[in-house]
Amino acid sequence: MRRVLVSLILIAQSAPISAASELAIFHTASFGGSRSVSLSLAEGTVSRNPAFDFDVVITLSEFDGGGAVLYRDGGRHKASVRCVSPATVRVNSADYAVDVSARPGADWKHDLWAAVCNAPVS
C-alpha cells in the first residue's frame, strides 16, 4: 500500500515539476561558498525491476553564490531505489548500499533514498 501511495505522490509531483522551471532538489553540495551543485528528482515511477521499488530520473544543476544557474546538465540520469532492507540505490549496473541512519546532506544516495522512500503520506 505504501508503494502505491508513494507512486501517486511521485506522479503528482512530476506534473508540477515538468511545468515549473524548478525541479524537486533532493541534494545540494557546496564548493567554497561560491558555487553549488544540486541534484533534482525529475521523474519517478514504480520500478519495472522487482528488486527495486522506484525508478527515477535525476538532473544536475550548478549555481553561483547568488543562486543564478551557471550550468544545467541536459542529461537525464536514471537510477533505481530499494526502500526496504538492504536499502540500495542502483546507477547503471552499480549498486550502492544506503546507510539509512546517515544525516541528511552527507551523501547524495542517502538523500535520494530519503526523498523517494520517506515521502510524506497523508
mmCIF file of C-alpha atoms in Angstrom:
data_model
loop_
_atom_site.group_PDB
_atom_site.id
_atom_site.type_symbol
_atom_site.label_atom_id
_atom_site.label_comp_id
_atom_site.label_asym_id
_atom_site.label_seq_id
_atom_site.Cartn_x
_atom_site.Cartn_y
_atom_site.Cartn_z
ATOM 1 C CA MET A 1 0.000 0.000 0.000
ATOM 2 C CA ARG A 2 2.836 2.395 0.882
ATOM 3 C CA ARG A 3 4.396 1.731 -2.534
ATOM 4 C CA VAL A 4 1.149 2.746 -4.255
ATOM 5 C CA LEU A 5 0.838 5.917 -2.168
ATOM 6 C CA VAL A 6 4.433 6.975 -2.796
ATOM 7 C CA SER A 7 3.922 6.268 -6.511
ATOM 8 C CA LEU A 8 0.923 8.579 -6.515
ATOM 9 C CA ILE A 9 2.982 11.264 -4.782
ATOM 10 C CA LEU A 10 5.765 10.921 -7.356
ATOM 11 C CA ILE A 11 3.279 11.106 -10.217
ATOM 12 C CA ALA A 12 1.593 14.135 -8.663
ATOM 13 C CA GLN A 13 4.992 15.804 -8.196
ATOM 14 C CA SER A 14 6.088 15.156 -11.767
ATOM 15 C CA ALA A 15 3.284 17.241 -13.306
ATOM 16 C CA PRO A 16 4.166 20.455 -11.438
ATOM 17 C CA ILE A 17 7.877 19.683 -11.813
ATOM 18 C CA SER A 18 7.527 19.463 -15.596
ATOM 19 C CA ALA A 19 5.529 22.654 -15.756
ATOM 20 C CA ALA A 20 7.751 24.641 -13.425
ATOM 21 C CA SER A 21 11.258 25.836 -14.112
ATOM 22 C CA GLU A 22 12.451 24.486 -10.776
ATOM 23 C CA LEU A 23 12.860 20.797 -10.065
ATOM 24 C CA ALA A 24 12.493 18.960 -6.769
ATOM 25 C CA ILE A 25 16.015 19.286 -5.337
ATOM 26 C CA PHE A 26 16.948 16.413 -3.045
ATOM 27 C CA HIS A 27 20.676 17.070 -2.515
ATOM 28 C CA THR A 28 22.980 20.090 -2.720
ATOM 29 C CA ALA A 29 26.758 20.125 -2.391
ATOM 30 C CA SER A 30 28.535 23.446 -1.805
ATOM 31 C CA PHE A 31 32.018 24.227 -3.024
ATOM 32 C CA GLY A 32 33.691 27.040 -1.113
ATOM 33 C CA GLY A 33 30.544 29.129 -0.884
ATOM 34 C CA SER A 34 30.980 30.468 -4.401
ATOM 35 C CA ARG A 35 29.085 27.705 -6.162
ATOM 36 C CA SER A 36 26.927 24.668 -5.520
ATOM 37 C CA VAL A 37 25.685 21.645 -7.404
ATOM 38 C CA SER A 38 22.138 20.419 -6.878
ATOM 39 C CA LEU A 39 20.663 17.059 -7.777
ATOM 40 C CA SER A 40 16.963 17.086 -8.567
ATOM 41 C CA LEU A 41 14.284 14.468 -8.909
ATOM 42 C CA ALA A 42 12.776 14.996 -12.366
ATOM 43 C CA GLU A 43 10.646 11.838 -12.637
ATOM 44 C CA GLY A 44 9.722 8.803 -10.615
ATOM 45 C CA THR A 45 7.763 5.645 -11.331
ATOM 46 C CA VAL A 46 7.264 2.224 -9.799
ATOM 47 C CA SER A 47 10.259 0.115 -10.786
ATOM 48 C CA ARG A 48 9.968 -2.496 -13.506
ATOM 49 C CA ASN A 49 12.654 -4.468 -11.673
ATOM 50 C CA PRO A 50 11.065 -6.407 -8.777
ATOM 51 C CA ALA A 51 14.263 -5.995 -6.708
ATOM 52 C CA PHE A 52 13.662 -2.215 -6.548
ATOM 53 C CA ASP A 53 10.747 -0.041 -5.551
ATOM 54 C CA PHE A 54 11.230 3.004 -7.797
ATOM 55 C CA ASP A 55 12.930 4.090 -10.989
ATOM 56 C CA VAL A 56 13.818 7.778 -11.038
ATOM 57 C CA VAL A 57 15.419 10.341 -13.299
ATOM 58 C CA ILE A 58 17.959 12.729 -11.779
ATOM 59 C CA THR A 59 19.115 16.046 -13.210
ATOM 60 C CA LEU A 60 22.097 18.150 -12.178
ATOM 61 C CA SER A 61 22.426 21.941 -11.968
ATOM 62 C CA GLU A 62 25.275 24.237 -10.907
ATOM 63 C CA PHE A 63 24.566 27.580 -9.221
ATOM 64 C CA ASP A 64 26.734 30.559 -8.309
ATOM 65 C CA GLY A 65 26.826 32.024 -4.787
ATOM 66 C CA GLY A 66 23.800 34.212 -5.566
ATOM 67 C CA GLY A 67 21.662 31.331 -6.806
ATOM 68 C CA ALA A 68 21.950 32.041 -10.534
ATOM 69 C CA VAL A 69 22.178 28.964 -12.756
ATOM 70 C CA LEU A 70 25.685 28.521 -14.161
ATOM 71 C CA TYR A 71 25.067 25.154 -15.810
ATOM 72 C CA ARG A 72 22.127 22.836 -16.251
ATOM 73 C CA ASP A 73 23.058 19.311 -17.329
ATOM 74 C CA GLY A 74 20.874 18.244 -20.232
ATOM 75 C CA GLY A 75 21.323 14.598 -19.309
ATOM 76 C CA ARG A 76 18.663 12.532 -17.641
ATOM 77 C CA HIS A 77 20.426 10.191 -15.256
ATOM 78 C CA LYS A 78 18.454 7.080 -14.379
ATOM 79 C CA ALA A 79 18.597 5.367 -11.005
ATOM 80 C CA SER A 80 16.629 2.710 -9.145
ATOM 81 C CA VAL A 81 15.865 2.794 -5.431
ATOM 82 C CA ARG A 82 15.087 -0.019 -2.982
ATOM 83 C CA CYS A 83 13.349 1.314 0.107
ATOM 84 C CA VAL A 84 13.434 -1.816 2.274
ATOM 85 C CA SER A 85 16.476 -3.507 3.745
ATOM 86 C CA PRO A 86 19.006 -3.597 2.326
ATOM 87 C CA ALA A 87 18.351 -0.028 1.205
ATOM 88 C CA THR A 88 20.038 0.421 -2.159
ATOM 89 C CA VAL A 89 20.468 2.906 -4.983
ATOM 90 C CA ARG A 90 21.417 1.499 -8.383
ATOM 91 C CA VAL A 91 23.030 3.703 -11.035
ATOM 92 C CA ASN A 92 23.752 1.928 -14.312
ATOM 93 C CA SER A 93 24.701 -1.554 -13.111
ATOM 94 C CA ALA A 94 26.393 -0.447 -9.860
ATOM 95 C CA ASP A 95 24.539 -0.992 -6.579
ATOM 96 C CA TYR A 96 25.271 1.354 -3.680
ATOM 97 C CA ALA A 97 24.267 0.453 -0.137
ATOM 98 C CA VAL A 98 22.446 3.264 1.647
ATOM 99 C CA ASP A 99 23.128 3.973 5.305
ATOM 100 C CA VAL A 100 19.586 4.886 6.338
ATOM 101 C CA SER A 101 20.906 6.369 9.603
ATOM 102 C CA ALA A 102 23.160 8.882 7.803
ATOM 103 C CA ARG A 103 22.422 12.530 8.426
ATOM 104 C CA PRO A 104 20.717 14.416 5.594
ATOM 105 C CA GLY A 105 23.116 16.154 3.224
ATOM 106 C CA ALA A 106 26.039 13.826 3.902
ATOM 107 C CA ASP A 107 25.558 11.574 0.864
ATOM 108 C CA TRP A 108 23.512 12.081 -2.304
ATOM 109 C CA LYS A 109 22.446 8.433 -2.399
ATOM 110 C CA HIS A 110 21.005 8.657 1.117
ATOM 111 C CA ASP A 111 19.242 11.894 0.218
ATOM 112 C CA LEU A 112 17.748 10.327 -2.923
ATOM 113 C CA TRP A 113 16.614 7.301 -0.902
ATOM 114 C CA ALA A 114 15.072 9.578 1.755
ATOM 115 C CA ALA A 115 13.314 11.776 -0.825
ATOM 116 C CA VAL A 116 11.726 8.782 -2.512
ATOM 117 C CA CYS A 117 11.211 6.333 0.335
ATOM 118 C CA ASN A 118 10.345 8.745 3.141
ATOM 119 C CA ALA A 119 7.943 10.892 1.148
ATOM 120 C CA PRO A 120 5.162 12.131 3.423
ATOM 121 C CA VAL A 121 1.984 10.108 3.160
ATOM 122 C CA SER A 122 -1.299 11.602 4.328
#
